[in-house]
XYZ file of C-alpha atoms in Angstrom:
464
model
C 36.259 119.643 -74.439
C 36.537 116.503 -76.573
C 37.819 116.680 -80.120
C 35.252 117.557 -82.801
C 33.431 114.540 -84.131
C 34.126 115.316 -87.766
C 36.802 118.012 -88.200
C 35.982 119.922 -91.394
C 39.562 120.051 -92.593
C 39.720 116.248 -92.676
C 36.329 115.613 -94.207
C 36.231 117.850 -97.277
C 39.249 116.868 -99.393
C 39.652 118.717 -102.681
C 39.395 115.417 -104.571
C 35.881 114.834 -103.195
C 34.768 118.338 -104.114
C 36.178 117.975 -107.641
C 34.384 114.634 -107.989
C 31.023 116.141 -107.099
C 31.649 119.236 -109.218
C 32.267 116.933 -112.172
C 29.033 115.091 -111.333
C 27.205 118.460 -111.270
C 28.505 119.324 -114.734
C 27.311 115.975 -116.053
C 23.862 116.420 -114.555
C 23.619 119.996 -115.808
C 24.330 118.743 -119.325
C 21.567 116.142 -118.946
C 19.243 118.864 -117.646
C 20.012 120.982 -120.691
C 19.305 118.030 -122.951
C 15.908 117.647 -121.309
C 14.913 121.272 -121.905
C 11.923 122.008 -124.210
C 12.806 121.409 -127.821
C 15.509 118.781 -127.021
C 15.322 115.024 -127.390
C 13.579 112.887 -124.748
C 16.320 111.783 -122.350
C 14.065 109.204 -120.674
C 14.325 106.948 -123.695
C 18.086 106.810 -123.346
C 17.925 104.765 -120.112
C 16.238 101.323 -120.023
C 15.775 100.965 -116.223
C 14.109 103.038 -113.535
C 17.358 102.983 -111.553
C 19.219 104.642 -114.406
C 16.483 107.233 -114.899
C 16.461 107.988 -111.185
C 20.235 108.343 -111.333
C 19.810 111.223 -113.788
C 17.994 113.126 -111.051
C 20.881 112.876 -108.584
C 22.072 116.371 -107.649
C 20.034 117.746 -110.549
C 17.866 120.886 -110.505
C 15.496 119.372 -113.044
C 12.087 118.761 -111.382
C 13.649 119.419 -107.923
C 10.918 120.203 -105.371
C 13.119 120.729 -102.305
C 16.582 122.140 -101.603
C 19.035 121.458 -98.793
C 21.593 123.909 -97.461
C 24.179 121.465 -96.191
C 27.212 122.073 -94.001
C 28.282 124.411 -91.189
C 28.179 128.202 -91.615
C 30.881 129.295 -94.009
C 31.061 125.885 -95.679
C 27.553 125.287 -97.009
C 26.451 123.809 -100.317
C 22.954 124.045 -101.811
C 21.784 120.614 -102.957
C 18.607 119.961 -105.006
C 16.348 117.070 -104.078
C 13.208 115.222 -105.138
C 10.861 114.400 -102.287
C 9.449 111.184 -103.713
C 12.878 109.649 -104.382
C 14.179 110.704 -100.973
C 11.098 109.378 -99.163
C 11.461 105.998 -100.876
C 15.077 105.792 -99.701
C 14.722 106.998 -96.103
C 12.007 106.755 -93.463
C 13.218 110.059 -92.021
C 12.708 111.828 -95.352
C 9.315 110.117 -95.680
C 8.226 111.507 -92.316
C 9.696 114.897 -93.195
C 7.794 115.214 -96.489
C 4.715 112.969 -96.159
C 4.216 112.282 -92.454
C 1.551 113.705 -90.179
C 3.886 116.490 -89.043
C 5.301 117.219 -92.499
C 6.075 120.834 -93.247
C 5.975 122.291 -96.743
C 9.487 123.746 -96.831
C 11.262 124.658 -100.020
C 14.637 124.876 -98.276
C 15.938 122.739 -95.411
C 19.134 123.551 -93.492
C 21.383 120.688 -92.372
C 24.361 122.254 -90.552
C 25.636 119.051 -88.888
C 26.387 117.054 -92.055
C 29.288 117.754 -94.426
C 28.319 118.309 -98.092
C 30.451 115.457 -99.567
C 28.932 112.975 -97.092
C 25.381 114.186 -97.718
C 25.961 113.807 -101.456
C 27.393 110.319 -100.909
C 24.169 109.380 -99.103
C 22.023 110.882 -101.860
C 24.043 109.051 -104.487
C 23.151 105.781 -102.776
C 19.455 106.729 -102.520
C 19.202 107.883 -106.150
C 21.688 105.627 -107.918
C 21.951 102.581 -105.650
C 25.713 103.177 -105.698
C 28.015 103.196 -102.676
C 30.898 105.617 -103.126
C 33.044 105.783 -99.992
C 36.500 107.162 -99.265
C 38.646 107.216 -96.137
C 38.371 110.989 -95.651
C 34.567 111.076 -95.512
C 33.398 107.621 -94.453
C 32.845 108.557 -90.786
C 30.755 111.565 -91.756
C 28.844 109.438 -94.278
C 28.129 106.916 -91.517
C 26.817 109.772 -89.398
C 24.511 110.885 -92.233
C 23.320 107.318 -92.891
C 22.526 106.876 -89.191
C 20.756 110.229 -88.941
C 18.496 109.551 -91.932
C 18.134 105.806 -91.236
C 19.692 104.405 -94.384
C 20.780 101.064 -92.880
C 22.405 99.412 -95.899
C 24.639 102.426 -96.479
C 25.483 102.498 -92.764
C 26.464 98.815 -92.923
C 28.663 99.505 -95.947
C 30.384 102.324 -94.027
C 31.064 100.003 -91.088
C 32.433 97.317 -93.429
C 34.697 99.913 -95.039
C 35.969 100.993 -91.622
C 36.586 97.408 -90.519
C 38.555 96.725 -93.694
C 40.717 99.840 -93.269
C 41.177 99.336 -89.524
C 44.784 99.548 -88.322
C 46.795 100.557 -85.270
C 46.969 104.096 -86.677
C 43.213 104.718 -86.589
C 41.892 102.112 -84.133
C 41.641 104.491 -81.151
C 39.744 107.153 -83.105
C 37.428 104.554 -84.632
C 36.852 103.102 -81.163
C 35.488 106.417 -79.932
C 33.285 106.799 -83.025
C 32.016 103.205 -82.924
C 30.845 103.730 -79.348
C 29.125 106.970 -80.350
C 27.405 105.303 -83.312
C 26.505 102.208 -81.245
C 28.287 99.786 -83.561
C 29.310 96.893 -81.263
C 30.923 94.809 -84.020
C 33.187 97.681 -85.034
C 33.940 98.366 -81.368
C 35.052 94.765 -80.905
C 37.279 94.915 -83.998
C 38.881 98.109 -82.669
C 39.622 96.468 -79.327
C 41.226 93.497 -81.078
C 43.650 95.807 -82.878
C 44.322 97.996 -79.829
C 44.999 94.990 -77.580
C 47.313 93.203 -80.005
C 49.137 96.284 -81.323
C 48.832 98.407 -78.201
C 52.164 100.198 -78.396
C 51.613 101.194 -82.041
C 48.055 102.342 -81.278
C 49.108 104.363 -78.226
C 51.893 106.066 -80.176
C 49.660 106.946 -83.133
C 48.578 110.516 -83.836
C 44.960 109.417 -83.651
C 45.310 108.473 -79.987
C 45.664 112.164 -79.097
C 42.337 112.937 -80.828
C 40.134 110.680 -78.687
C 37.733 111.981 -76.032
C 38.315 111.632 -72.305
C 35.846 108.756 -71.913
C 37.613 106.699 -74.590
C 40.969 107.509 -72.980
C 39.766 106.092 -69.665
C 38.381 102.952 -71.288
C 41.767 102.290 -72.933
C 43.736 102.983 -69.746
C 41.485 100.529 -67.865
C 42.080 97.783 -70.435
C 43.449 94.645 -68.805
C 44.557 93.054 -72.085
C 46.748 95.850 -73.487
C 49.975 94.385 -74.863
C 52.120 97.359 -73.884
C 54.796 98.375 -71.457
C 53.359 100.628 -68.783
C 55.925 103.307 -69.625
C 54.438 103.477 -73.134
C 50.955 103.862 -71.610
C 52.234 106.690 -69.381
C 53.894 108.539 -72.273
C 50.768 108.181 -74.426
C 48.611 109.647 -71.648
C 50.914 112.680 -71.397
C 50.766 113.176 -75.184
C 46.975 113.048 -75.013
C 46.986 115.550 -72.119
C 49.046 118.006 -74.156
C 46.586 117.772 -77.056
C 43.661 118.144 -74.655
C 45.207 121.321 -73.201
C 45.297 122.783 -76.705
C 41.659 121.815 -77.284
C 40.712 123.578 -74.043
C 42.889 126.631 -74.828
C 45.146 125.881 -71.870
C 48.903 126.336 -71.817
C 50.322 122.783 -71.850
C 52.146 123.079 -68.543
C 52.769 120.108 -66.264
C 50.054 121.367 -63.922
C 47.489 121.680 -66.711
C 48.346 118.231 -68.095
C 47.656 116.766 -64.680
C 44.459 118.820 -64.511
C 43.012 117.526 -67.798
C 44.007 113.953 -66.987
C 42.087 114.151 -63.710
C 41.450 110.766 -62.115
C 42.554 109.003 -65.294
C 46.140 109.333 -64.024
C 45.362 106.593 -61.487
C 44.382 104.193 -64.272
C 48.040 104.103 -65.363
C 49.690 101.239 -63.509
C 52.835 103.155 -62.642
C 53.992 100.801 -59.821
C 54.185 97.964 -62.382
C 56.836 99.756 -64.446
C 60.393 98.526 -64.429
C 62.107 100.496 -61.658
C 64.509 102.059 -64.159
C 61.603 103.282 -66.329
C 59.915 104.792 -63.324
C 63.059 106.485 -62.005
C 64.124 107.929 -65.364
C 60.652 108.662 -66.708
C 57.539 108.959 -64.576
C 59.375 110.082 -61.406
C 60.999 112.970 -63.275
C 58.015 113.951 -65.429
C 56.650 116.386 -62.836
C 53.126 115.021 -63.332
C 53.235 113.080 -60.050
C 53.178 114.867 -56.715
C 56.193 114.537 -54.417
C 54.170 112.343 -52.065
C 53.116 110.066 -54.923
C 56.687 109.773 -56.196
C 57.995 109.018 -52.706
C 55.297 106.426 -52.001
C 55.938 104.639 -55.311
C 59.679 104.489 -54.605
C 58.855 102.961 -51.219
C 56.532 100.498 -52.959
C 59.476 99.278 -55.034
C 61.976 99.051 -52.181
C 60.388 98.912 -48.719
C 59.333 95.760 -46.917
C 56.279 97.559 -45.562
C 54.651 98.992 -48.658
C 52.478 102.134 -48.538
C 48.914 102.226 -49.823
C 48.659 103.634 -53.338
C 45.845 105.031 -55.425
C 47.513 103.463 -58.472
C 46.814 99.862 -59.446
C 49.786 97.698 -58.467
C 48.806 94.625 -60.448
C 50.376 94.260 -63.934
C 48.080 94.005 -66.939
C 47.505 90.466 -68.153
C 48.023 91.370 -71.786
C 47.109 88.835 -74.453
C 48.199 85.218 -74.340
C 50.039 84.316 -77.568
C 48.800 81.305 -79.515
C 50.967 78.966 -81.576
C 50.148 77.356 -84.903
C 52.344 74.246 -85.216
C 52.443 72.976 -88.784
C 54.468 69.745 -88.384
C 53.393 66.452 -86.845
C 56.946 65.357 -85.996
C 60.565 66.468 -86.149
C 63.907 64.729 -86.671
C 67.614 65.299 -87.248
C 70.254 63.645 -89.412
C 74.003 63.945 -89.582
C 73.860 65.788 -92.923
C 70.941 68.130 -92.223
C 69.887 70.936 -91.537
C 72.568 73.319 -92.883
C 72.569 77.116 -92.680
C 74.891 78.983 -95.017
C 73.104 82.250 -95.672
C 70.218 80.526 -97.427
C 66.574 81.351 -96.773
C 63.960 79.091 -95.180
C 60.501 80.315 -96.151
C 56.837 79.298 -96.183
C 53.613 80.956 -97.351
C 50.461 81.036 -95.237
C 46.947 82.452 -95.192
C 44.243 82.704 -92.508
C 40.460 82.869 -92.585
C 40.228 85.538 -89.837
C 42.257 88.604 -88.987
C 45.175 87.753 -86.703
C 48.374 89.432 -85.550
C 51.646 87.595 -86.128
C 53.979 88.282 -83.190
C 56.871 86.002 -84.205
C 57.965 82.513 -85.193
C 58.924 79.354 -83.343
C 62.186 77.944 -84.717
C 64.112 74.708 -84.267
C 67.585 74.709 -82.738
C 70.736 72.625 -82.629
C 70.579 68.823 -82.517
C 74.158 68.655 -81.176
C 73.803 70.227 -77.756
C 73.198 73.828 -76.743
C 73.976 76.537 -79.288
C 73.217 80.167 -80.122
C 71.709 81.259 -83.414
C 71.436 84.604 -85.158
C 68.151 84.887 -87.064
C 66.927 87.415 -89.589
C 63.148 87.006 -89.559
C 60.864 88.647 -92.091
C 57.181 88.844 -92.974
C 56.099 89.900 -96.465
C 52.856 90.430 -98.333
C 52.983 90.106 -102.127
C 56.741 90.580 -101.985
C 56.570 93.767 -99.886
C 58.256 93.551 -96.452
C 55.887 94.248 -93.560
C 58.255 93.504 -90.685
C 61.772 92.228 -90.190
C 64.176 91.850 -87.324
C 67.624 90.446 -86.617
C 67.626 88.622 -83.299
C 69.625 86.006 -81.413
C 68.163 83.020 -79.602
C 69.595 80.180 -77.563
C 68.660 76.523 -78.118
C 69.295 73.911 -75.450
C 69.827 70.906 -77.727
C 66.248 69.651 -77.378
C 63.674 69.220 -80.127
C 61.610 72.064 -78.676
C 60.810 75.187 -80.658
C 62.319 78.502 -79.590
C 60.400 81.785 -80.014
C 61.724 84.800 -81.909
C 59.654 87.978 -81.860
C 59.059 90.943 -84.128
C 59.263 94.407 -82.567
C 55.489 94.713 -82.910
C 52.764 92.228 -83.879
C 51.855 92.438 -87.571
C 48.225 92.629 -88.680
C 47.329 89.794 -91.072
C 44.167 90.051 -93.155
C 42.095 86.989 -94.092
C 42.202 85.221 -97.455
C 45.573 86.664 -98.493
C 48.857 84.769 -98.644
C 51.821 86.088 -96.657
C 55.442 84.905 -96.681
C 57.279 84.024 -93.468
C 61.058 83.800 -93.888
C 64.166 83.283 -91.775
C 67.889 83.297 -92.557
C 69.808 81.503 -89.797
C 73.455 81.586 -88.800
C 74.619 79.030 -86.257
C 75.165 75.328 -85.700
C 74.443 73.689 -89.060
C 73.111 70.468 -87.589
C 69.635 71.139 -86.266
C 66.213 69.628 -85.950
C 63.755 69.997 -88.829
C 60.040 69.358 -89.207
C 58.376 66.405 -90.921
C 54.843 65.378 -91.912
C 53.788 68.952 -92.600
C 50.113 69.890 -92.915
C 48.594 72.126 -95.568
C 45.814 73.189 -93.187
C 45.908 73.661 -89.420
C 43.033 74.642 -87.118
C 44.110 76.823 -84.153
C 41.125 77.702 -81.999
C 38.787 79.676 -84.249
C 41.464 80.406 -86.862
C 42.318 78.178 -89.832
C 45.821 78.448 -91.296
C 46.661 77.279 -94.828
C 50.234 76.671 -95.961
C 51.890 76.498 -99.359
C 55.477 76.458 -100.604
C 57.318 79.734 -101.114
C 59.549 80.571 -104.082
C 61.755 82.505 -101.618
C 62.754 79.264 -99.909
C 66.283 78.273 -101.004
C 67.238 76.014 -98.091
C 64.735 73.183 -98.421
C 61.844 74.393 -96.255
C 58.404 73.669 -97.680
C 54.976 72.476 -96.628
C 56.076 68.905 -95.903
C 59.234 69.660 -93.917
C 61.905 72.112 -92.844
C 62.181 75.148 -90.569
C 59.650 77.685 -89.222
C 57.570 75.035 -87.468
C 55.415 77.608 -85.633
C 53.669 80.903 -86.225
C 53.102 82.792 -82.960
C 50.017 84.993 -83.115
C 47.267 86.877 -81.299
C 43.638 86.462 -82.349
């Protein structure tokens, strides 16, 4: 059985409940103020929106009540038919349509109370109040009651908060909710940051259909051993969901034919021998046939795909129009070469292209770093070899780093090696790479001469 769509423990945080309890107290005070003998509260609010807002979650003049939430976790919510019908065609049909029923109390067991209240707050107050814990359930409510602007706001919120940690879970939900734009955004993250996504806790929570769609993905940027390990982790979680002991046999059982979507014959032989071959998930015949596939001239037929995944092709943003070298430049003595950049679309920075020695072949040690507002996002110490040409030489982060649009990031490198190297000239403040526009500006971290017009870090290597 697939994981629950909206697990209760994740969707009713105490902070949300306290927020709505506070709102209830406020509305109860307003209701008391409107009691006979008290001042006229209507005169306190100049607009109809503000007066309608007073009615949100308020017993005053309520002509319908909702019992919201699953058994054992319900909340009774007051409503006003006219306001609800104006905000939702479903409520209009429910209260004023040809098949309308005159019910004083309506049970809604499939929507969580905080998410139902978030929807009502939008209908009554024209306010969108979303949080990470409840946004999926609020999207479900907005879809169910056809509140399209709230649904769009939920999708925008999810796209903004999308990361490798939640991309797989959001992929399964976006397919369920028929949100193709969100689905596409999820695939972009999963493809570019595949190993992080596959190792995330959320990957184990996806349903079997989503698992198969990910395992089929041709553009996953991941080692096949990582794909195999992720599938086993998912199988263990699925055994628990089905109340099965997570034995090797049961893991194979819940994986079913999805096991053949893992491209085991494309693993490095060492990974296969030390990992998949000894996992116990493969049959003896399968293990034997795959070993023969690696070593025999006449290869056996396999049910597993033997063609490696294509992955994503990295793109390069080159910010200089020319390069040069001089006898007194470029020197590396522990100083930092740095540049700031921003993009107009979400991309994933995989590494940098760097210049090398202008005096023949040489090896460099590079500490590369990517920061946002001074906070490190990724760093790595790596060596690379330059052949004495004016070419750029790639250095890679462990994992691609997600870069959001319209925010400046800092790319830095501290080099140790031959002090006489090539350096860039005629730098550009704006570079168009396919559908992505990069903007560059000088960085205060740069202490070795690199700036927009010239210096090191000639290329940003990215996926888009």
